[in-house]
PDB file of C-alpha atoms in Angstrom:
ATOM      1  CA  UNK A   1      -6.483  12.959  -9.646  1.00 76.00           C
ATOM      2  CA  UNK A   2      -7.807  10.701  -7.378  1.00 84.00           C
ATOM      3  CA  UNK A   3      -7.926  11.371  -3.482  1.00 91.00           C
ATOM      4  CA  UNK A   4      -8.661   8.861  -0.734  1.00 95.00           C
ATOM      5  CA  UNK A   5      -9.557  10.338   2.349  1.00 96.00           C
ATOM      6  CA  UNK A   6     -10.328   8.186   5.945  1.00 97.00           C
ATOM      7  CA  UNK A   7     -11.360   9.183   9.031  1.00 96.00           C
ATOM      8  CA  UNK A   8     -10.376   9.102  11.714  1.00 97.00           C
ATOM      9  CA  UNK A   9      -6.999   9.563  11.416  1.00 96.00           C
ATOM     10  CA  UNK A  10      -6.605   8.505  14.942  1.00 96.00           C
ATOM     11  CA  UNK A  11      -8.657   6.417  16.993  1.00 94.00           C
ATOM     12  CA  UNK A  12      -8.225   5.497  21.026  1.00 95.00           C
ATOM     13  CA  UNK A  13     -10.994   3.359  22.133  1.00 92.00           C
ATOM     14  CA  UNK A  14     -11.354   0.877  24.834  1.00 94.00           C
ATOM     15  CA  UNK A  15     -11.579  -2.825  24.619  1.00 96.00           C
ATOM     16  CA  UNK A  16     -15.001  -4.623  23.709  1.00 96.00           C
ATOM     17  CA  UNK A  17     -16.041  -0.810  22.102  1.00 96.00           C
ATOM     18  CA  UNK A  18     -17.330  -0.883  18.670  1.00 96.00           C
ATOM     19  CA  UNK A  19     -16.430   1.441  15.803  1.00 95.00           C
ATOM     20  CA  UNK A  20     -15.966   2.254  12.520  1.00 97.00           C
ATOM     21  CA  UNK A  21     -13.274   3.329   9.981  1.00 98.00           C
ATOM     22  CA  UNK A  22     -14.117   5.443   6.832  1.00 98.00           C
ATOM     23  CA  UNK A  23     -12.720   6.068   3.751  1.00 97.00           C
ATOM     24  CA  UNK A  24     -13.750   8.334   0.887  1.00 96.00           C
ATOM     25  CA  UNK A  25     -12.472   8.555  -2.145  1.00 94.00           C
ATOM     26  CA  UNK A  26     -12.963  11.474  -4.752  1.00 90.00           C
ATOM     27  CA  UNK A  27     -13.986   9.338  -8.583  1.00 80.00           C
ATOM     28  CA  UNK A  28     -15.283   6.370  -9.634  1.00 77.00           C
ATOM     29  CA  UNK A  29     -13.542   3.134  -8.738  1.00 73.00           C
ATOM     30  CA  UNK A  30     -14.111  -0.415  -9.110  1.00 72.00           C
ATOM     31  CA  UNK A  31     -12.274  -1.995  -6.363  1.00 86.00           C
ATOM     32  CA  UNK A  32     -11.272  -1.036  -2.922  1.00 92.00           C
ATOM     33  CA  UNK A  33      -8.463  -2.671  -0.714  1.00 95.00           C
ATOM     34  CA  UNK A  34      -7.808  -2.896   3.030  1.00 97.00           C
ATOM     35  CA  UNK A  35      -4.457  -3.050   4.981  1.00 98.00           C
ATOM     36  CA  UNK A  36      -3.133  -3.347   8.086  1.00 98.00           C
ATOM     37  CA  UNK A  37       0.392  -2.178   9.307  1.00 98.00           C
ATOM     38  CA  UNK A  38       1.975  -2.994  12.575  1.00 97.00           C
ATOM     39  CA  UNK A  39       4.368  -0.527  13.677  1.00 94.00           C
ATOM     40  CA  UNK A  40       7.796  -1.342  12.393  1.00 93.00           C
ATOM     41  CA  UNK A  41       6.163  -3.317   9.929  1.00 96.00           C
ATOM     42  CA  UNK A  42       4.827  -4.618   6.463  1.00 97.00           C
ATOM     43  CA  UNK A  43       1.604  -4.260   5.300  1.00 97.00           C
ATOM     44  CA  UNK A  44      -0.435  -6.992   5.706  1.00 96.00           C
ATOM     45  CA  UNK A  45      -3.991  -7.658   2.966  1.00 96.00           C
ATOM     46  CA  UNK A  46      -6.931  -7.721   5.207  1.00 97.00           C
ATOM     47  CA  UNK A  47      -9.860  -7.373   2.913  1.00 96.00           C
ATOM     48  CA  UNK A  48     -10.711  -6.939  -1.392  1.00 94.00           C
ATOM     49  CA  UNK A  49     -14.122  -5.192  -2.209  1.00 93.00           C
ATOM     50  CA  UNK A  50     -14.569  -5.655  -5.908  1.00 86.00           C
ATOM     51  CA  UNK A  51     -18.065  -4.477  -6.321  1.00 84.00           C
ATOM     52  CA  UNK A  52     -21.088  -2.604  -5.222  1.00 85.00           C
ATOM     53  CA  UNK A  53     -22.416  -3.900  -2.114  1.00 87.00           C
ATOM     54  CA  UNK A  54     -19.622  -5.993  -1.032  1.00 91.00           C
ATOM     55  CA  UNK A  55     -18.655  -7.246   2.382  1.00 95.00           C
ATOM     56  CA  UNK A  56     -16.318  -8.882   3.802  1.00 97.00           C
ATOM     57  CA  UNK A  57     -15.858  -9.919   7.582  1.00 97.00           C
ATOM     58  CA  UNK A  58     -12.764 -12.029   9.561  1.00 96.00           C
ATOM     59  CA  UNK A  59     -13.270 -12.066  13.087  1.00 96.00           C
ATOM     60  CA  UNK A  60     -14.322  -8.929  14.277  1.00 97.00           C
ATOM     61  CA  UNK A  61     -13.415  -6.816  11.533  1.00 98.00           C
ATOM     62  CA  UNK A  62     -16.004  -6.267   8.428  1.00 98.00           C
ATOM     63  CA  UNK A  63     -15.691  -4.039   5.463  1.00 98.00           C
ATOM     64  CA  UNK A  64     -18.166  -2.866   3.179  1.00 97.00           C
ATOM     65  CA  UNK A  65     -18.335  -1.368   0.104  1.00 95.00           C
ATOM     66  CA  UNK A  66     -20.612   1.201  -1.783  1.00 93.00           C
ATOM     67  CA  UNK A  67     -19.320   2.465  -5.263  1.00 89.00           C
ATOM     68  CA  UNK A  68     -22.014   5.122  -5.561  1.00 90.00           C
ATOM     69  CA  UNK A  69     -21.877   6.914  -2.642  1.00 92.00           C
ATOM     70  CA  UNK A  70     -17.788   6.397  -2.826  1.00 93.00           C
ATOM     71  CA  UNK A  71     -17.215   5.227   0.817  1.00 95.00           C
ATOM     72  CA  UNK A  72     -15.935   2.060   2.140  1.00 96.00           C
ATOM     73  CA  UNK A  73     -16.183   1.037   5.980  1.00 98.00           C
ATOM     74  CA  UNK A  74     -14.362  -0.761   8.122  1.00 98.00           C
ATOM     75  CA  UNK A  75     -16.103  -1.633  11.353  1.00 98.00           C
ATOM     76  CA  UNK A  76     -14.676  -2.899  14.449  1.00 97.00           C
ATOM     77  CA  UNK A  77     -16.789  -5.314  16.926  1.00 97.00           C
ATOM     78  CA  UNK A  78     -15.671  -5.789  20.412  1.00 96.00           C
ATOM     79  CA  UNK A  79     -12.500  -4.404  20.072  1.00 95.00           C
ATOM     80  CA  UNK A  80      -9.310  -6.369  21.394  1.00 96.00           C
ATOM     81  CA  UNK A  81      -5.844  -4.779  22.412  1.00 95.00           C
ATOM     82  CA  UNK A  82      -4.396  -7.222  19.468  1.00 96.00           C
ATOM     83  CA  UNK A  83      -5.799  -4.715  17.155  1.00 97.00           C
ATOM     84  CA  UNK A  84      -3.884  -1.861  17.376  1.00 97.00           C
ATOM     85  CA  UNK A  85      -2.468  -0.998  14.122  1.00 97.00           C
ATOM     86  CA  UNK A  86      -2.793   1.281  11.627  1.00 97.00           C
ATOM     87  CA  UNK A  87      -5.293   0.879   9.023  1.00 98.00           C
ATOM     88  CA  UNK A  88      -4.775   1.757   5.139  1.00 98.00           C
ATOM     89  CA  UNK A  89      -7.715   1.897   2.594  1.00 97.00           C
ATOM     90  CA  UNK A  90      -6.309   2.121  -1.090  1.00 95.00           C
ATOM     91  CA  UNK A  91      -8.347   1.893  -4.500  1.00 92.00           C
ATOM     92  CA  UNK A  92      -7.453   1.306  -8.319  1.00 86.00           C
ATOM     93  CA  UNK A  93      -8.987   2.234 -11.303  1.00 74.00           C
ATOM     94  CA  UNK A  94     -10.408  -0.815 -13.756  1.00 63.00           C
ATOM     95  CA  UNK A  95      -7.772  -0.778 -16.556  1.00 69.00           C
ATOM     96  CA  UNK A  96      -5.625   1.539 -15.170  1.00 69.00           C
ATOM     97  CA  UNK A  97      -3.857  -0.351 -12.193  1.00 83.00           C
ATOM     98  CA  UNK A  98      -2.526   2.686 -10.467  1.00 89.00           C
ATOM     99  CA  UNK A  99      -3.347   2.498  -6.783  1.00 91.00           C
ATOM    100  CA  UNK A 100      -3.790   5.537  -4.667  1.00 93.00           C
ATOM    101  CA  UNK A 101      -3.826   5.218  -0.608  1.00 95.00           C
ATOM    102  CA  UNK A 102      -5.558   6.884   2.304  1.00 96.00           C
ATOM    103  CA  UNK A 103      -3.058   8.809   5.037  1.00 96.00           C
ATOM    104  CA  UNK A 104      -4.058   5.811   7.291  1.00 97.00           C
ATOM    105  CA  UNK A 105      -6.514   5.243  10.667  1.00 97.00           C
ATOM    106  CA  UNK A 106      -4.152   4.557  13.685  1.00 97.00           C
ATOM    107  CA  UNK A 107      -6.433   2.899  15.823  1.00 97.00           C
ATOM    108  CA  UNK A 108      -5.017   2.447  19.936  1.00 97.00           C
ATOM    109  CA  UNK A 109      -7.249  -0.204  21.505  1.00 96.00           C
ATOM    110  CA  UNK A 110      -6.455   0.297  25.283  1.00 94.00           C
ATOM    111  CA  UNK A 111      -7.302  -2.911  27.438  1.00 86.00           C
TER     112      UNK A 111
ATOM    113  CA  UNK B   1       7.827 -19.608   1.259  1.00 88.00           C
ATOM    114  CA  UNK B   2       5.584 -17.058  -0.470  1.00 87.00           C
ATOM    115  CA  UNK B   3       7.557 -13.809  -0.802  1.00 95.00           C
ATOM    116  CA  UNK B   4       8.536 -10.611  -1.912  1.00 98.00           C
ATOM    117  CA  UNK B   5      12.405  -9.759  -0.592  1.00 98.00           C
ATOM    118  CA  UNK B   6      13.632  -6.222  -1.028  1.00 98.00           C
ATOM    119  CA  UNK B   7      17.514  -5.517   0.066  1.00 98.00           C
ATOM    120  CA  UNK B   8      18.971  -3.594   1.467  1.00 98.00           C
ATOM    121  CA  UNK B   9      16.369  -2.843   4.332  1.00 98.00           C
ATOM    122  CA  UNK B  10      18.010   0.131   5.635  1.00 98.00           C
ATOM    123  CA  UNK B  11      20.316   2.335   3.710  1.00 97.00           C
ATOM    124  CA  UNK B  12      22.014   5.824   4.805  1.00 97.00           C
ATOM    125  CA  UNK B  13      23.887   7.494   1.915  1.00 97.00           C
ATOM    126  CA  UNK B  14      24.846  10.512   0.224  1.00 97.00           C
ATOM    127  CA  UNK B  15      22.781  13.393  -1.665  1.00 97.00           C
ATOM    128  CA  UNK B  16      24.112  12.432  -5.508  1.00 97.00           C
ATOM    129  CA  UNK B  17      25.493   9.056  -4.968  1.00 97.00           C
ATOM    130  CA  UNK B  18      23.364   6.270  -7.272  1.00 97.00           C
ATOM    131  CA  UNK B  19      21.911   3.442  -5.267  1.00 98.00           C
ATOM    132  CA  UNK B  20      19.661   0.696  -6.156  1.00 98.00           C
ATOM    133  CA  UNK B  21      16.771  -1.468  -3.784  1.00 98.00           C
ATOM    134  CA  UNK B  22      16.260  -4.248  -5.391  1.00 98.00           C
ATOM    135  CA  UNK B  23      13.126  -5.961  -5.228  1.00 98.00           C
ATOM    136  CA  UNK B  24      12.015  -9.897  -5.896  1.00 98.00           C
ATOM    137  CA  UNK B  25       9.069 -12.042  -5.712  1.00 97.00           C
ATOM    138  CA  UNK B  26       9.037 -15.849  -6.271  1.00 96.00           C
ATOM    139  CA  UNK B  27       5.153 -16.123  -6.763  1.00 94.00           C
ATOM    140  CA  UNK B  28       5.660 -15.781 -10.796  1.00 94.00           C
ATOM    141  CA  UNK B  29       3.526 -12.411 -10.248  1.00 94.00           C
ATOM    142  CA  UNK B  30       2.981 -10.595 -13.854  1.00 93.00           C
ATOM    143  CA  UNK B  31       2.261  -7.322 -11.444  1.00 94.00           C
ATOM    144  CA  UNK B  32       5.164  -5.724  -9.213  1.00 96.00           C
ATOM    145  CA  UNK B  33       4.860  -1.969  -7.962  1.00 97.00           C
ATOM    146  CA  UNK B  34       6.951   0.240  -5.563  1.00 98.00           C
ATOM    147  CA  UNK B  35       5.613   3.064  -3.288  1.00 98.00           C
ATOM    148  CA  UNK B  36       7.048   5.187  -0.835  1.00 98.00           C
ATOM    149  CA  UNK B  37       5.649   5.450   2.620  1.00 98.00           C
ATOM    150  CA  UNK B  38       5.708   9.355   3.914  1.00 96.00           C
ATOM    151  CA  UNK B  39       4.314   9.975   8.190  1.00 91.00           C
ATOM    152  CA  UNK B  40       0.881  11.602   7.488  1.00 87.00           C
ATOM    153  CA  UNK B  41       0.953  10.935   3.310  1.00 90.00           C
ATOM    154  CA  UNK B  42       0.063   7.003   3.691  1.00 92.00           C
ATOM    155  CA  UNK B  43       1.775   5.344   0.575  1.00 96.00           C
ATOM    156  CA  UNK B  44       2.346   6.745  -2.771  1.00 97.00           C
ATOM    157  CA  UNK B  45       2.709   4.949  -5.917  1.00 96.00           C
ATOM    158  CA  UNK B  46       6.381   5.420  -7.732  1.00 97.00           C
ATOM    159  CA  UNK B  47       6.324   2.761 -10.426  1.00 97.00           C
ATOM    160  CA  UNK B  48       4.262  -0.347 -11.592  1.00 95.00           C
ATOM    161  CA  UNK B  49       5.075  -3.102 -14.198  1.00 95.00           C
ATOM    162  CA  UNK B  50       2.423  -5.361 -15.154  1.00 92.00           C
ATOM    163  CA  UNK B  51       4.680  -7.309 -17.079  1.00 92.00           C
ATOM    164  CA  UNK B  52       8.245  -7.656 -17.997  1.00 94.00           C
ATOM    165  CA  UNK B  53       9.164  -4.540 -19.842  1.00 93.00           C
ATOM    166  CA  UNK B  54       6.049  -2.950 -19.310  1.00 92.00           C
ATOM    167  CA  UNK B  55       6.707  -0.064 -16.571  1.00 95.00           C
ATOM    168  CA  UNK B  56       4.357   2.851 -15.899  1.00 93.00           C
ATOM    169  CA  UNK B  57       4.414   5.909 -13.924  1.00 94.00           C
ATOM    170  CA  UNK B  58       2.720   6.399 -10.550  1.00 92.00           C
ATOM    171  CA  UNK B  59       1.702   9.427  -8.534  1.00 91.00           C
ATOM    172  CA  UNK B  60       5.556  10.394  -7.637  1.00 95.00           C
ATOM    173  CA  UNK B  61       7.400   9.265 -10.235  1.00 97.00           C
ATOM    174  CA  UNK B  62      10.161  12.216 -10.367  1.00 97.00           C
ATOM    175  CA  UNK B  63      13.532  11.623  -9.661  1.00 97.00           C
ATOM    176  CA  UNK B  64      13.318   7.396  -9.640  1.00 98.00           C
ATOM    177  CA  UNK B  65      13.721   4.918 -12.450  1.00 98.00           C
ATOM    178  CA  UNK B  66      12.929   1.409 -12.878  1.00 98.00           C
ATOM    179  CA  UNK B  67      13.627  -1.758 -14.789  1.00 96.00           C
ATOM    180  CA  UNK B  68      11.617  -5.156 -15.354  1.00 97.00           C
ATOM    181  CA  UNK B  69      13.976  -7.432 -17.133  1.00 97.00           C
ATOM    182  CA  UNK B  70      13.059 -10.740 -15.303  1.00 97.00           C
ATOM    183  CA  UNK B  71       9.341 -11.467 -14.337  1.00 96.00           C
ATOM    184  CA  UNK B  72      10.610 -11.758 -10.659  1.00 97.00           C
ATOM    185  CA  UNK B  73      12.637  -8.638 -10.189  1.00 98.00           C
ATOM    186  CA  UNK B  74      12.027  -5.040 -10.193  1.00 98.00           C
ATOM    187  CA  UNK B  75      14.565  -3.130  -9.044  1.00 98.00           C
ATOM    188  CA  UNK B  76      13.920   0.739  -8.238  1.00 98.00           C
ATOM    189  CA  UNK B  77      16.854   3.232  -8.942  1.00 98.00           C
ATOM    190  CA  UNK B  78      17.626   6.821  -7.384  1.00 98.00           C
ATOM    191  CA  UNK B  79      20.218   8.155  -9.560  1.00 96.00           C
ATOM    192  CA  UNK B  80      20.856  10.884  -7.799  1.00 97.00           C
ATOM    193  CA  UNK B  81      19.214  10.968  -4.851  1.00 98.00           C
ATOM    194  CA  UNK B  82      18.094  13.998  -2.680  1.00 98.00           C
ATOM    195  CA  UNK B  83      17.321  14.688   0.580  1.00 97.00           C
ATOM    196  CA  UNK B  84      13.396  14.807  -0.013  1.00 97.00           C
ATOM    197  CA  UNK B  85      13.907  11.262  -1.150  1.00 98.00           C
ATOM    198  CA  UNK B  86      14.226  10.041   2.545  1.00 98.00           C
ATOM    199  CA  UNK B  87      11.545   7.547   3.441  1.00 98.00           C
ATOM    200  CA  UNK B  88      10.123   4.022   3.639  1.00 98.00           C
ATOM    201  CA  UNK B  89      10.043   2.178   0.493  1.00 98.00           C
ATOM    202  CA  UNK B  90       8.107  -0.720  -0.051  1.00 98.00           C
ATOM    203  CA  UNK B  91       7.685  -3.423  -3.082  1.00 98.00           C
ATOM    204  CA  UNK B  92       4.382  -4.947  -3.859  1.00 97.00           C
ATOM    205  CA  UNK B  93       3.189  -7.606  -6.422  1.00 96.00           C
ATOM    206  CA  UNK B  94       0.001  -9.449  -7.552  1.00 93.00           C
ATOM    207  CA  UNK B  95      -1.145 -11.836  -9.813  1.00 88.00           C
ATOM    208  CA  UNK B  96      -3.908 -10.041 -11.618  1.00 76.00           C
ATOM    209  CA  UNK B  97      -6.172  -7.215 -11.575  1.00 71.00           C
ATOM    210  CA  UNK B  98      -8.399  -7.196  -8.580  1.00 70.00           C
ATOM    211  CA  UNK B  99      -6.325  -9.473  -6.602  1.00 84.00           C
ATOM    212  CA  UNK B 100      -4.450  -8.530  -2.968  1.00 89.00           C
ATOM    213  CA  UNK B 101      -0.854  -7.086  -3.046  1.00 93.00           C
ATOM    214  CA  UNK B 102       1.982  -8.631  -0.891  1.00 96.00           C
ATOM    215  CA  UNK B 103       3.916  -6.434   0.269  1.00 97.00           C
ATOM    216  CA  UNK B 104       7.702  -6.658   0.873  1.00 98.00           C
ATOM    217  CA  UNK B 105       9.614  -6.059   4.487  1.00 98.00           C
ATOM    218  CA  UNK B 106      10.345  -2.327   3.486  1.00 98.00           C
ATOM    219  CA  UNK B 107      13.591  -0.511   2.640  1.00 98.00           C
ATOM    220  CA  UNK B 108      14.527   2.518   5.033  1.00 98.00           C
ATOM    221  CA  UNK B 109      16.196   5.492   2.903  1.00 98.00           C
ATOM    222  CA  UNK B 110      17.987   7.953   4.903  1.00 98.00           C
ATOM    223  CA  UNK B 111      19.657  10.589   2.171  1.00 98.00           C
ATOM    224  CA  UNK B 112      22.319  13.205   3.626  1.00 97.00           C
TER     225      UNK B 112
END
């Protein structure tokens, strides 16, 4: 079974901070998604990794990708109070389409 | 507008009593899933269809059932629901492989 770990789990940091958002997962996958949820909300696409080496920035978030060491990041610049969210990395398998989440980061940007 | 509608968005009923969320996209997606949204679990897939009658299990498949009949509508179906089957529930689509999900408004499942 595949398991998708991130850490932190929670994050309170201060605004114009940097920092960064992990997620692990346990085999081989192809592709790697990020989300963002506001509370009370819908998740919302922020990023899709589809291969080794991959990044991907919109304003001051970027996500990376590496397949072999099974991690993706997502790294905050400058942090902003509009930010506060929580943060969902998922993955599927090539051919299998089956999508498996992390628990979530919920980040609290305090101005 | 772009969009994947689910109905009803909040729903208290009984422990045994059938109920249906429907779910519909108007993006002519071939891909719709659902998943259910647990505090501390993140999401967890139930169902996916890639296509119309093509449905395959997810991670937490037990105790849910769904249909694709039309390429727009998924609809996911607790026939006897159970208190353990109290959460957020949210429908997804895509066009292909490798491409973003959008995500519907949610559906709030309270089971007594």
């Amino acid at each position: 079974e595949l398991k998708v770990e991130q850490n932190p789990l929670f994050l309170s940091m201060q605004e114009g901070k940097n920092y960064t958002i992990y997620c692990n997962y346990s085999t081989t996958s192809d592709r790697l998604y990020w989300y963002r949820q506001d509370p009370g909300k819908s998740l919302e696409s922020l990023f899709v990794l589809l291969s080794n080496g991959a990044v991907k920035q919109e304003g001051r978030l970027m996500a990376s990708l590496d397949t072999k060491a099974r991690l993706s990041t997502l790294h905050i610049t400058a942090a902003v109070h509009d930010l506060s969210a929580t943060y969902f990395c998922a993955v599927d398998r090539y051919n299998f389409n089956k999508f498996y989440f992390g628990s979530g980061t919920k980040l609290n940007v305090k101005p | 507008e772009a969009q994947v509608t689910q109905n009803p968005r909040y729903l208290i009923t009984v422990t045994g009593k059938k109920l249906t969320v429907t779910c519909s996209q108007n993006m002519n997606h071939e891909y719709m899933s659902w998943y259910r949204q647990d505090p501390g679990l993140g999401l967890r897939q139930i169902y996916y269809s890639m296509n119309v009658e093509v449905t395959d299990k997810g991670d937490v498949p037990e105790g849910y059932k769904v249909s694709r009949k039309e390429k727009r509508n998924f609809p996911l179906i607790l026939e006897s629901p159970s208190p353990n089957q109290t959460s957020l529930y949210f429908c997804a689509s895509r066009v292909i492989e490798g491409a973003e999900q959008f995500f519907g408004p949610g559906t709030r499942l309270t089971v007594l």
